[in-house]
Short mmCIF file of C-alpha atoms in Angstrom, two decimals:
data_model
loop_
_atom_site.label_atom_id
_atom_site.label_comp_id
_atom_site.label_asym_id
_atom_site.label_seq_id
_atom_site.Cartn_x
_atom_site.Cartn_y
_atom_site.Cartn_z
CA UNK A 22 -12.58 -35.56 -8.60
CA UNK A 23 -11.70 -31.85 -8.91
CA UNK A 24 -13.43 -29.82 -11.58
CA UNK A 25 -11.48 -28.25 -14.44
CA UNK A 26 -11.52 -24.52 -15.04
CA UNK A 27 -10.95 -23.63 -18.70
CA UNK A 28 -9.63 -20.27 -19.91
CA UNK A 29 -10.20 -19.81 -23.66
CA UNK A 30 -8.60 -17.07 -25.73
CA UNK A 31 -10.92 -14.12 -26.34
CA UNK A 32 -12.14 -14.03 -29.94
CA UNK A 33 -13.78 -10.58 -29.92
CA UNK A 34 -11.95 -8.27 -32.33
CA UNK A 35 -9.27 -6.24 -30.55
CA UNK A 36 -9.90 -7.78 -27.11
CA UNK A 37 -6.58 -8.20 -25.27
CA UNK A 38 -7.84 -9.19 -21.83
CA UNK A 39 -7.79 -12.71 -20.44
CA UNK A 40 -9.97 -14.16 -17.70
CA UNK A 41 -7.18 -15.16 -15.33
CA UNK A 42 -3.59 -14.37 -14.38
CA UNK A 43 -0.72 -16.66 -13.35
CA UNK A 44 -0.86 -15.57 -9.70
CA UNK A 45 -4.60 -16.30 -9.63
CA UNK A 46 -4.04 -19.76 -11.17
CA UNK A 47 -1.99 -20.70 -8.11
CA UNK A 48 -4.85 -19.66 -5.83
CA UNK A 49 -7.41 -21.60 -7.85
CA UNK A 50 -5.28 -24.72 -7.62
CA UNK A 51 -5.11 -24.31 -3.83
CA UNK A 52 -8.94 -24.39 -3.84
CA UNK A 53 -8.68 -27.86 -5.40
CA UNK A 54 -9.33 -27.06 -9.08
CA UNK A 55 -7.26 -27.94 -12.12
CA UNK A 56 -6.77 -25.12 -14.62
CA UNK A 57 -6.43 -25.36 -18.40
CA UNK A 58 -5.46 -22.33 -20.51
CA UNK A 59 -5.60 -22.02 -24.29
CA UNK A 60 -2.25 -21.34 -25.89
CA UNK A 61 -1.66 -17.61 -26.38
CA UNK A 62 -4.72 -16.63 -24.34
CA UNK A 63 -2.79 -14.15 -22.21
CA UNK A 64 -0.31 -12.72 -24.70
CA UNK A 65 -2.31 -9.52 -25.20
CA UNK A 66 -2.07 -8.87 -21.47
CA UNK A 67 1.64 -9.86 -21.29
CA UNK A 68 0.82 -13.13 -19.53
CA UNK A 69 2.72 -15.72 -21.52
CA UNK A 70 2.21 -19.48 -21.67
CA UNK A 71 5.37 -20.20 -19.69
CA UNK A 72 4.06 -18.14 -16.75
CA UNK A 73 0.80 -20.12 -16.72
CA UNK A 74 2.71 -23.40 -16.89
CA UNK A 75 4.98 -22.37 -14.01
CA UNK A 76 1.88 -21.48 -11.97
CA UNK A 77 0.54 -25.03 -12.39
CA UNK A 78 -1.88 -24.62 -15.31
CA UNK A 79 -2.04 -26.91 -18.33
CA UNK A 80 -1.63 -25.08 -21.64
CA UNK A 81 -3.43 -26.63 -24.64
CA UNK A 82 -3.36 -25.60 -28.29
CA UNK A 83 -7.01 -26.25 -29.13
CA UNK A 84 -9.89 -23.95 -28.18
CA UNK A 85 -12.29 -26.85 -28.80
CA UNK A 86 -10.58 -28.82 -26.03
CA UNK A 87 -11.13 -25.96 -23.60
CA UNK A 88 -14.84 -25.65 -24.39
CA UNK A 89 -15.70 -29.34 -24.62
CA UNK A 90 -13.62 -30.70 -21.71
CA UNK A 91 -13.87 -27.98 -19.04
CA UNK A 92 -16.42 -28.15 -16.22
CA UNK A 93 -16.16 -24.39 -15.66
CA UNK A 94 -15.39 -21.72 -18.25
CA UNK A 95 -13.95 -18.33 -17.23
CA UNK A 96 -14.38 -15.71 -19.94
CA UNK A 97 -14.31 -11.92 -20.38
CA UNK A 98 -16.62 -11.17 -23.32
CA UNK A 99 -19.90 -12.99 -23.91
CA UNK A 100 -19.37 -16.18 -25.98
CA UNK A 101 -20.10 -16.40 -29.68
CA UNK A 102 -22.68 -18.87 -30.97
CA UNK A 103 -19.96 -21.18 -32.25
CA UNK A 104 -18.41 -21.32 -28.80
CA UNK A 105 -21.80 -21.98 -27.18
CA UNK A 106 -22.25 -25.02 -29.43
CA UNK A 107 -19.03 -26.52 -28.02
CA UNK A 108 -20.00 -26.09 -24.36
CA UNK A 109 -20.01 -29.27 -22.32
CA UNK A 110 -23.58 -30.08 -21.18
CA UNK A 111 -23.93 -29.35 -17.47
CA UNK A 112 -20.93 -27.03 -17.46
CA UNK A 113 -20.81 -23.61 -15.76
CA UNK A 114 -20.00 -20.45 -17.71
CA UNK A 115 -18.86 -17.35 -15.81
CA UNK A 116 -18.52 -14.27 -18.00
CA UNK A 117 -20.01 -10.94 -18.96
CA UNK A 118 -23.34 -11.86 -20.60
CA UNK A 119 -25.62 -8.76 -20.70
CA UNK A 120 -28.82 -10.85 -20.70
CA UNK A 121 -31.12 -7.91 -21.48
CA UNK A 122 -29.19 -7.12 -24.68
CA UNK A 123 -28.59 -10.75 -25.75
CA UNK A 124 -31.87 -12.73 -25.64
CA UNK A 125 -30.78 -15.07 -28.45
CA UNK A 126 -27.55 -15.89 -26.60
CA UNK A 127 -29.54 -16.61 -23.43
CA UNK A 128 -31.82 -18.98 -25.35
CA UNK A 129 -28.86 -20.81 -26.92
CA UNK A 130 -27.14 -21.22 -23.55
CA UNK A 131 -30.31 -22.54 -21.94
CA UNK A 132 -30.63 -25.16 -24.69
CA UNK A 133 -27.15 -26.46 -23.75
CA UNK A 134 -28.45 -27.16 -20.20
CA UNK A 135 -25.60 -25.18 -18.65
CA UNK A 136 -25.40 -22.85 -15.65
CA UNK A 137 -24.47 -19.25 -16.43
CA UNK A 138 -23.24 -16.63 -13.98
CA UNK A 139 -23.21 -13.12 -15.47
CA UNK A 140 -20.53 -10.86 -14.06
CA UNK A 141 -22.53 -7.82 -15.21
CA UNK A 142 -25.41 -8.78 -12.88
CA UNK A 143 -23.56 -8.75 -9.56
CA UNK A 144 -25.92 -7.25 -6.93
CA UNK A 145 -23.89 -4.13 -6.17
CA UNK A 146 -26.05 -3.13 -3.17
CA UNK A 147 -24.75 -6.12 -1.18
CA UNK A 148 -21.54 -5.12 0.56
CA UNK A 149 -20.14 -8.67 0.52
CA UNK A 150 -20.64 -8.83 -3.25
CA UNK A 151 -18.37 -5.85 -3.87
CA UNK A 152 -15.27 -8.06 -4.02
CA UNK A 153 -16.86 -9.80 -7.03
CA UNK A 154 -18.03 -6.60 -8.75
CA UNK A 155 -16.22 -6.74 -12.08
CA UNK A 156 -18.26 -3.83 -13.49
CA UNK A 157 -16.72 -1.52 -10.90
CA UNK A 158 -13.23 -2.87 -11.58
CA UNK A 159 -13.53 -2.33 -15.32
CA UNK A 160 -15.24 1.06 -14.98
CA UNK A 161 -12.42 2.38 -12.79
CA UNK A 162 -9.84 1.34 -15.36
CA UNK A 163 -11.94 2.83 -18.17
CA UNK A 164 -12.17 6.19 -16.38
CA UNK A 165 -8.41 6.29 -15.88
CA UNK A 166 -7.71 5.33 -19.49
CA UNK A 167 -10.17 7.94 -20.79
CA UNK A 168 -8.05 10.69 -19.26
CA UNK A 169 -4.89 9.16 -20.73
CA UNK A 170 -6.50 9.09 -24.20
CA UNK A 171 -7.63 12.70 -23.77
CA UNK A 172 -4.12 13.77 -22.73
CA UNK A 173 -2.68 12.00 -25.76
CA UNK A 174 -5.03 13.83 -28.13
CA UNK A 175 -4.81 17.19 -26.34
CA UNK A 176 -2.16 19.60 -27.56
CA UNK A 177 -1.03 21.04 -24.22
CA UNK A 178 0.01 20.24 -20.68
CA UNK A 179 -2.71 19.38 -18.21
CA UNK A 180 -1.06 21.32 -15.39
CA UNK A 181 -0.36 25.04 -15.54
CA UNK A 182 3.27 26.13 -15.69
CA UNK A 183 5.29 29.32 -15.66
CA UNK A 184 8.34 29.08 -17.90
CA UNK A 185 10.89 31.46 -19.37
CA UNK A 186 8.92 31.29 -22.62
CA UNK A 187 5.69 32.34 -20.95
CA UNK A 188 2.79 31.21 -18.81
CA UNK A 189 0.91 28.01 -19.66
CA UNK A 190 -2.65 27.84 -18.27
CA UNK A 191 -3.94 24.56 -16.83
CA UNK A 192 -6.35 22.50 -18.89
CA UNK A 193 -10.03 22.59 -17.93
CA UNK A 194 -11.73 19.21 -17.84
CA UNK A 195 -15.47 18.60 -17.50
CA UNK A 196 -16.67 15.10 -16.60
CA UNK A 197 -20.32 14.20 -17.19
CA UNK A 198 -21.30 11.51 -14.70
CA UNK A 199 -19.62 10.87 -11.36
CA UNK A 200 -20.08 7.14 -11.04
CA UNK A 201 -17.14 4.76 -10.68
CA UNK A 202 -15.69 5.66 -14.09
CA UNK A 203 -16.30 9.37 -13.59
CA UNK A 204 -14.67 9.43 -10.15
CA UNK A 205 -11.64 7.58 -11.53
CA UNK A 206 -11.40 10.16 -14.31
CA UNK A 207 -11.73 13.04 -11.83
CA UNK A 208 -8.91 11.70 -9.66
CA UNK A 209 -6.65 11.09 -12.66
CA UNK A 210 -7.25 14.49 -14.27
CA UNK A 211 -6.81 16.33 -10.97
CA UNK A 212 -3.61 14.36 -10.34
CA UNK A 213 -2.26 15.58 -13.67
CA UNK A 214 -2.89 19.16 -12.58
CA UNK A 215 -6.00 20.05 -14.56
CA UNK A 216 -8.91 22.15 -13.31
CA UNK A 217 -11.66 19.54 -13.02
CA UNK A 218 -15.41 20.07 -13.00
CA UNK A 219 -18.02 17.33 -12.82
CA UNK A 220 -21.76 16.84 -12.80
CA UNK A 221 -24.07 13.98 -11.87
CA UNK A 222 -27.80 13.60 -11.45
CA UNK A 223 -27.18 12.19 -7.95
CA UNK A 224 -26.60 15.08 -5.58
CA UNK A 225 -25.01 12.83 -2.95
CA UNK A 226 -21.84 12.35 -5.03
CA UNK A 227 -20.94 16.04 -4.75
CA UNK A 228 -18.77 15.39 -1.68
CA UNK A 229 -16.94 12.58 -3.48
CA UNK A 230 -16.18 14.88 -6.40
CA UNK A 231 -14.79 17.55 -4.06
CA UNK A 232 -12.71 15.01 -2.12
CA UNK A 233 -10.93 14.04 -5.36
CA UNK A 234 -10.07 17.64 -6.18
CA UNK A 235 -12.95 18.44 -8.51
CA UNK A 236 -15.66 21.08 -8.51
CA UNK A 237 -19.26 19.85 -8.56
CA UNK A 238 -21.39 21.74 -11.08
CA UNK A 239 -25.03 21.65 -10.06
CA UNK A 240 -27.95 21.74 -12.49
CA UNK A 241 -30.36 24.54 -11.69
CA UNK A 242 -33.31 22.15 -11.30
CA UNK A 243 -34.37 20.22 -8.20
CA UNK A 244 -34.91 16.51 -8.85
CA UNK A 245 -33.54 13.38 -7.19
CA UNK A 246 -31.48 11.32 -9.64
CA UNK A 247 -30.64 8.14 -7.72
CA UNK A 248 -31.88 4.94 -9.33
CA UNK A 249 -31.79 1.31 -8.28
CA UNK A 250 -28.61 -0.70 -7.86
CA UNK A 251 -26.36 2.31 -7.43
CA UNK A 252 -27.11 3.69 -10.91
CA UNK A 253 -28.65 6.99 -11.95
CA UNK A 254 -32.22 7.05 -13.24
CA UNK A 255 -33.75 8.60 -16.37
CA UNK A 256 -34.53 12.21 -15.51
CA UNK A 257 -37.58 14.30 -16.39
CA UNK A 258 -37.77 16.52 -19.48
CA UNK A 259 -37.49 19.63 -17.32
CA UNK A 260 -34.30 18.41 -15.70
CA UNK A 261 -32.82 17.35 -19.04
CA UNK A 262 -33.49 20.79 -20.52
CA UNK A 263 -31.73 22.49 -17.59
CA UNK A 264 -28.89 19.97 -17.87
CA UNK A 265 -28.39 20.67 -21.58
CA UNK A 266 -28.21 24.38 -20.85
CA UNK A 267 -25.49 23.75 -18.27
CA UNK A 268 -23.58 21.44 -20.65
CA UNK A 269 -23.73 24.07 -23.39
CA UNK A 270 -22.14 26.60 -21.04
CA UNK A 271 -19.40 24.18 -19.97
CA UNK A 272 -18.63 23.20 -23.59
CA UNK A 273 -17.71 26.80 -24.38
CA UNK A 274 -15.38 27.08 -21.37
CA UNK A 275 -13.53 23.77 -21.03
CA UNK A 276 -10.85 22.07 -23.10
CA UNK A 277 -11.78 18.43 -22.49
CA UNK A 278 -15.13 16.70 -21.92
CA UNK A 279 -15.34 13.09 -20.72
CA UNK A 280 -18.82 11.55 -20.74
CA UNK A 281 -19.62 8.44 -18.69
CA UNK A 282 -23.45 8.42 -18.56
CA UNK A 283 -24.96 4.95 -18.98
CA UNK A 284 -28.16 3.35 -17.69
CA UNK A 285 -28.22 -0.50 -17.84
CA UNK A 286 -30.49 -1.89 -20.54
CA UNK A 287 -31.09 1.48 -22.20
CA UNK A 288 -29.39 3.46 -25.00
CA UNK A 289 -26.85 6.00 -23.79
CA UNK A 290 -28.47 9.41 -23.14
CA UNK A 291 -27.46 12.16 -25.56
CA UNK A 292 -25.77 14.86 -23.53
CA UNK A 293 -23.50 16.66 -26.03
CA UNK A 294 -25.15 17.95 -29.20
CA UNK A 295 -23.49 18.89 -32.47
CA UNK A 296 -24.08 22.56 -31.62
CA UNK A 297 -22.18 22.14 -28.35
CA UNK A 298 -19.27 20.50 -30.19
CA UNK A 299 -19.18 23.39 -32.67
CA UNK A 300 -19.03 25.88 -29.77
CA UNK A 301 -15.91 24.28 -28.26
CA UNK A 302 -12.46 25.76 -28.76
CA UNK A 303 -10.39 24.32 -31.65
CA UNK A 304 -8.11 21.58 -30.39
CA UNK A 305 -10.54 20.49 -27.66
CA UNK A 306 -11.17 16.80 -26.96
CA UNK A 307 -14.26 14.72 -26.14
CA UNK A 308 -13.89 11.16 -24.82
CA UNK A 309 -17.23 9.33 -25.03
CA UNK A 310 -17.13 6.33 -22.69
CA UNK A 311 -20.70 5.39 -23.68
CA UNK A 312 -19.84 4.87 -27.35
CA UNK A 313 -20.63 1.15 -27.20
CA UNK A 314 -24.27 1.96 -26.31
CA UNK A 315 -24.73 4.71 -28.89
CA UNK A 316 -22.68 7.46 -27.26
CA UNK A 317 -23.40 10.50 -25.10
CA UNK A 318 -22.19 12.76 -27.91
CA UNK A 319 -24.26 13.17 -31.06
CA UNK A 320 -21.15 13.02 -33.30
CA UNK A 321 -19.45 10.00 -31.70
CA UNK A 322 -18.40 7.15 -33.99
CA UNK A 323 -17.83 3.89 -32.06
CA UNK A 324 -14.27 2.55 -32.06
CA UNK A 325 -12.95 5.64 -33.84
CA UNK A 326 -11.28 8.95 -33.06
CA UNK A 327 -12.68 11.57 -35.42
CA UNK A 328 -12.28 15.32 -35.76
CA UNK A 329 -15.48 17.38 -36.08
CA UNK A 330 -15.54 21.20 -35.98
CA UNK A 331 -11.88 21.13 -34.91
CA UNK A 332 -12.70 18.91 -31.90
CA UNK A 333 -11.29 15.40 -31.52
CA UNK A 334 -14.07 12.99 -30.51
CA UNK A 335 -12.81 9.66 -29.16
CA UNK A 336 -15.31 6.80 -29.14
CA UNK A 337 -13.14 3.83 -28.23
CA UNK A 338 -15.14 0.93 -26.77
CA UNK A 339 -12.12 -1.00 -25.50
CA UNK A 340 -10.71 1.38 -22.89
CA UNK A 341 -10.31 -1.36 -20.27
CA UNK A 342 -8.66 -3.61 -22.86
CA UNK A 343 -6.11 -0.85 -23.56
CA UNK A 344 -4.76 -1.52 -20.06
CA UNK A 345 -4.98 -5.26 -20.57
CA UNK A 346 -2.57 -6.44 -17.88
CA UNK A 347 -4.15 -4.36 -15.13
CA UNK A 348 -7.74 -5.07 -16.14
CA UNK A 349 -7.06 -8.81 -16.56
CA UNK A 350 -5.53 -8.97 -13.09
CA UNK A 351 -8.48 -7.20 -11.48
CA UNK A 352 -11.05 -9.25 -13.39
CA UNK A 353 -9.23 -12.47 -12.50
CA UNK A 354 -9.32 -11.43 -8.85
CA UNK A 355 -13.08 -10.81 -9.08
CA UNK A 356 -13.53 -14.30 -10.54
CA UNK A 357 -11.36 -15.84 -7.82
CA UNK A 358 -13.41 -14.17 -5.07
CA UNK A 359 -16.55 -15.54 -6.72
CA UNK A 360 -15.00 -19.01 -6.88
CA UNK A 361 -14.25 -18.79 -3.16
CA UNK A 362 -17.95 -18.18 -2.52
CA UNK A 363 -18.92 -21.09 -4.76
CA UNK A 364 -16.34 -23.48 -3.30
CA UNK A 365 -16.35 -22.88 0.44
CA UNK A 366 -15.29 -26.49 1.11
CA UNK A 367 -12.09 -25.95 -0.94
CA UNK A 368 -12.56 -29.36 -2.56
CA UNK A 369 -12.44 -28.32 -6.21
CA UNK A 370 -16.23 -28.46 -6.59
CA UNK A 371 -18.48 -25.42 -7.01
CA UNK A 372 -21.99 -25.22 -5.54
CA UNK A 373 -24.39 -22.62 -6.98
CA UNK A 374 -26.54 -21.90 -3.92
CA UNK A 375 -29.70 -20.16 -5.09
CA UNK A 376 -30.60 -19.35 -1.47
CA UNK A 377 -27.61 -17.03 -1.29
CA UNK A 378 -28.73 -13.51 -2.36
CA UNK A 379 -25.33 -12.66 -3.85
CA UNK A 380 -25.06 -15.86 -5.90
CA UNK A 381 -28.72 -15.76 -6.92
CA UNK A 382 -28.32 -12.18 -8.12
CA UNK A 383 -25.99 -13.00 -11.01
CA UNK A 384 -27.10 -16.56 -11.77
CA UNK A 385 -28.99 -15.94 -15.02
CA UNK A 386 -29.35 -19.61 -16.09
CA UNK A 387 -29.43 -22.59 -13.70
CA UNK A 388 -28.99 -26.00 -15.35
CA UNK A 389 -30.76 -24.88 -18.51
CA UNK A 390 -33.51 -22.88 -16.82
CA UNK A 391 -33.44 -19.11 -17.35
CA UNK A 392 -33.57 -17.46 -13.92
CA UNK A 393 -32.97 -13.87 -14.99
CA UNK A 394 -33.98 -11.37 -13.79
CA UNK A 395 -33.38 -12.11 -10.13
CA UNK A 396 -36.07 -11.19 -7.59
CA UNK A 397 -35.57 -7.89 -5.75
CA UNK A 398 -33.09 -8.02 -2.90
CA UNK A 399 -34.49 -8.21 0.60
CA UNK A 400 -32.50 -5.39 2.13
CA UNK A 401 -32.70 -4.87 5.91
CA UNK A 402 -35.21 -2.26 6.97
CA UNK A 403 -33.72 1.03 8.19
CA UNK A 404 -33.51 1.28 11.97
CA UNK A 405 -36.59 2.76 13.60
CA UNK A 406 -36.08 6.26 15.00
CA UNK A 407 -35.49 6.32 18.70
CA UNK A 408 -38.40 7.47 20.78
CA UNK A 409 -37.95 10.81 22.46
CA UNK A 410 -37.01 10.55 26.10
CA UNK A 411 -39.99 11.34 28.33
CA UNK A 412 -39.85 14.63 30.17
CA UNK A 413 -38.81 14.08 33.77
CA UNK A 414 -41.46 14.89 36.31
CA UNK A 415 -40.88 17.36 39.11
CA UNK A 416 -40.92 14.56 41.69
CA UNK A 417 -38.21 12.66 39.78
CA UNK A 418 -36.02 15.79 39.62
CA UNK A 419 -36.35 16.23 43.36
CA UNK A 420 -35.42 12.62 44.02
CA UNK A 421 -32.43 12.93 41.64
CA UNK A 422 -31.16 15.99 43.54
CA UNK A 423 -31.56 14.21 46.85
CA UNK A 424 -29.60 11.23 45.52
CA UNK A 425 -26.74 13.47 44.41
CA UNK A 426 -26.61 15.17 47.80
CA UNK A 427 -26.59 11.81 49.55
CA UNK A 428 -23.73 10.57 47.36
CA UNK A 429 -21.66 13.68 48.08
CA UNK A 430 -22.34 13.36 51.83
CA UNK A 431 -21.30 9.71 51.79
CA UNK A 432 -18.09 10.61 49.94
CA UNK A 433 -17.29 13.35 52.45
CA UNK A 434 -17.85 10.97 55.37
CA UNK A 435 -15.58 8.38 53.73
CA UNK A 436 -12.88 10.98 53.14
CA UNK A 437 -13.11 12.13 56.81
CA UNK A 438 -12.92 8.53 58.01
CA UNK A 439 -9.79 7.91 55.96
CA UNK A 440 -8.23 11.16 57.17
CA UNK A 441 -8.93 10.35 60.82
CA UNK A 442 -6.67 7.30 60.88
CA UNK A 443 -4.19 8.02 58.06
CA UNK A 444 -0.80 9.77 58.35
CA UNK A 445 -0.60 13.44 57.41
CA UNK A 446 1.64 12.70 54.39
CA UNK A 447 -0.93 10.26 53.04
CA UNK A 448 -3.70 12.84 53.27
CA UNK A 449 -1.65 15.26 51.19
CA UNK A 450 -0.96 12.70 48.49
CA UNK A 451 -4.53 11.47 48.51
CA UNK A 452 -5.86 15.01 48.10
CA UNK A 453 -3.57 15.61 45.12
CA UNK A 454 -4.72 12.33 43.59
CA UNK A 455 -8.42 13.17 43.96
CA UNK A 456 -7.91 16.62 42.47
CA UNK A 457 -5.87 15.20 39.59
CA UNK A 458 -8.59 12.65 38.79
CA UNK A 459 -11.28 15.35 38.90
CA UNK A 460 -9.34 17.78 36.72
CA UNK A 461 -8.36 14.98 34.33
CA UNK A 462 -11.99 13.92 34.03
CA UNK A 463 -13.20 17.43 33.29
CA UNK A 464 -10.44 18.05 30.73
CA UNK A 465 -10.65 14.73 28.90
CA UNK A 466 -14.42 14.65 28.50
CA UNK A 467 -14.48 18.21 27.17
CA UNK A 468 -11.79 17.62 24.53
CA UNK A 469 -12.87 18.22 20.91
CA UNK A 470 -13.01 14.79 19.22
CA UNK A 471 -11.01 16.04 16.23
CA UNK A 472 -8.00 16.75 18.47
CA UNK A 473 -7.54 13.37 20.12
CA UNK A 474 -9.18 10.01 20.05
CA UNK A 475 -10.88 9.37 23.43
CA UNK A 476 -8.58 6.46 24.20
CA UNK A 477 -5.41 8.50 23.69
CA UNK A 478 -6.83 11.41 25.68
CA UNK A 479 -7.58 9.20 28.69
CA UNK A 480 -4.19 7.49 28.39
CA UNK A 481 -2.33 10.80 28.32
CA UNK A 482 -4.31 12.15 31.28
CA UNK A 483 -3.53 9.06 33.36
CA UNK A 484 0.11 9.28 32.30
CA UNK A 485 0.22 12.88 33.54
CA UNK A 486 -1.05 11.80 36.95
CA UNK A 487 1.63 9.08 37.11
CA UNK A 488 4.31 11.56 36.09
CA UNK A 489 3.33 14.05 38.82
CA UNK A 490 3.40 11.31 41.47
CA UNK A 491 6.78 10.03 40.32
CA UNK A 492 8.27 13.56 40.31
CA UNK A 493 7.19 14.00 43.93
CA UNK A 494 8.93 10.75 44.86
CA UNK A 495 12.28 11.76 43.36
CA UNK A 496 12.10 15.46 44.30
CA UNK A 497 14.90 16.78 46.54
CA UNK A 498 14.31 17.40 50.24
CA UNK A 499 12.24 20.60 50.52
CA UNK A 500 11.49 20.89 54.27
CA UNK A 501 13.10 19.93 57.56
CA UNK A 502 12.10 16.46 58.63
CA UNK A 503 11.10 15.31 55.11
CA UNK A 504 12.53 11.87 54.44
CA UNK A 505 13.80 11.04 50.96
CA UNK A 506 12.55 7.74 49.53
CA UNK A 507 14.84 4.81 49.47
CA UNK A 508 16.70 3.80 46.33
CA UNK A 509 14.14 1.17 45.21
CA UNK A 510 11.24 3.63 45.19
CA UNK A 511 13.40 6.28 43.53
CA UNK A 512 14.35 3.98 40.64
CA UNK A 513 10.74 2.79 40.24
CA UNK A 514 9.71 6.45 39.97
CA UNK A 515 12.41 7.13 37.37
CA UNK A 516 11.29 4.16 35.26
CA UNK A 517 7.68 5.31 35.62
CA UNK A 518 8.54 8.80 34.33
CA UNK A 519 10.44 7.33 31.35
CA UNK A 520 7.59 5.04 30.35
CA UNK A 521 4.86 7.63 30.73
CA UNK A 522 6.91 10.18 28.78
CA UNK A 523 7.19 7.74 25.88
CA UNK A 524 3.46 7.03 26.12
CA UNK A 525 2.50 10.71 26.17
CA UNK A 526 4.70 11.81 23.26
CA UNK A 527 3.87 8.64 21.30
CA UNK A 528 0.16 9.23 21.83
CA UNK A 529 0.33 12.76 20.51
CA UNK A 530 2.52 11.66 17.57
CA UNK A 531 0.07 8.93 16.56
CA UNK A 532 -2.86 11.32 16.96
CA UNK A 533 -1.13 13.79 14.65
CA UNK A 534 -0.56 11.09 12.04
CA UNK A 535 -4.22 10.10 12.24
CA UNK A 536 -5.28 13.70 11.68
CA UNK A 537 -2.89 14.02 8.71
CA UNK A 538 -4.67 11.09 7.03
CA UNK A 539 -7.75 13.30 6.63
CA UNK A 540 -5.83 16.22 5.15
CA UNK A 541 -5.10 16.40 1.46
#
């Protein structure tokens, strides 16, 4: 009998997202599941009950029916204690849980003997788990929305303009933290025409910042900032002092600051002090994406937009929810990809395989037993460096030279043997062919890789040889006694020229398009 997936309405204040979308319901049903949705669950994301019904879901009016009758619960926010009490024993809950911050919730869920998969614990270092990485999906939306909120509160254009009324300078945006949210903010702000600067403790993201149109601002202090799981680590006091000095300088120069610095399980680091806020130009804006964990700005008030020292400080904690339709669709897709991994037989039954590193990583409770935190991932060891090639001995060099000489002598003898019994016309054509192959080889293998792909280079070189041969076949009579080819050979040569011309020009056209993909 297929299991039932229940989608309750989110009860967290102001939450507009829903854990599935009508187009995802159809895919879940194809996997063999039945889907039940609480009435009005998707209205905040513009997914109405009729759309769910048309997709094949059953819409029920009671939240209690969802919780008590469903084998699997899809949810966005962590459940409240009242909802936990209604969970069907043996059911599976898939949601954001934040086990480190919610020990009482973990204990209550374990007492219900349920299995819990936390979407905030997806092992991000596993490439095959990236399709299930809801944190990345939500962070990208949050970064985009942060720029939109900043633009709404800012009193000018983002892009510079020259008008009849005067020149308008572009806005200057500084983004603290170049993770997923920060990179999304960089791309959005640069797309709106602002001058974008960004900083991160991980030096390796500098190229990503530049590729999105931003300028990477480096802290004048050498320390590696990469932490586990793709996150940044807590930096030393010396680095933090140098970082604060850099932030103070940027605060005086820029119009907008967007902070994204968060470390899982820890309070948000304080990056922007009250003194820095006071030094900013009147009308400036700060968007603090870490407000839910205390904020990166000293003056941030969670879930509010306040004005301090003439600066608007936005501390909204529901940025992803403010783009509810987009975020719900992406989150629903993450859940569907997870369901595919859990239901490989497509029989409407999920199997939580604890031997699978990806599944084990975010399984925080298994049938009432708390399994969080997961053991460290067993990542493949880096490839061993190749041993240096041994230096060739003098005897080997001598033997190599002798072998080359012998090969050339054999080739010359073969060429003489062919020439002894072949017609004079054949020798001429054969000589041209050999020279063409040699020249083609030397040209193709010395081509700069950025100009042509090797395959297209070889193809074009061979096409050139074919074209030269075909032109000789259809050329007019140039000497007494030269016999023109018959009509069949002439037409074959014409067709050959046409095809190779298309191949040559097409090859160069495709190569140009490939090169344009890497140009901004």
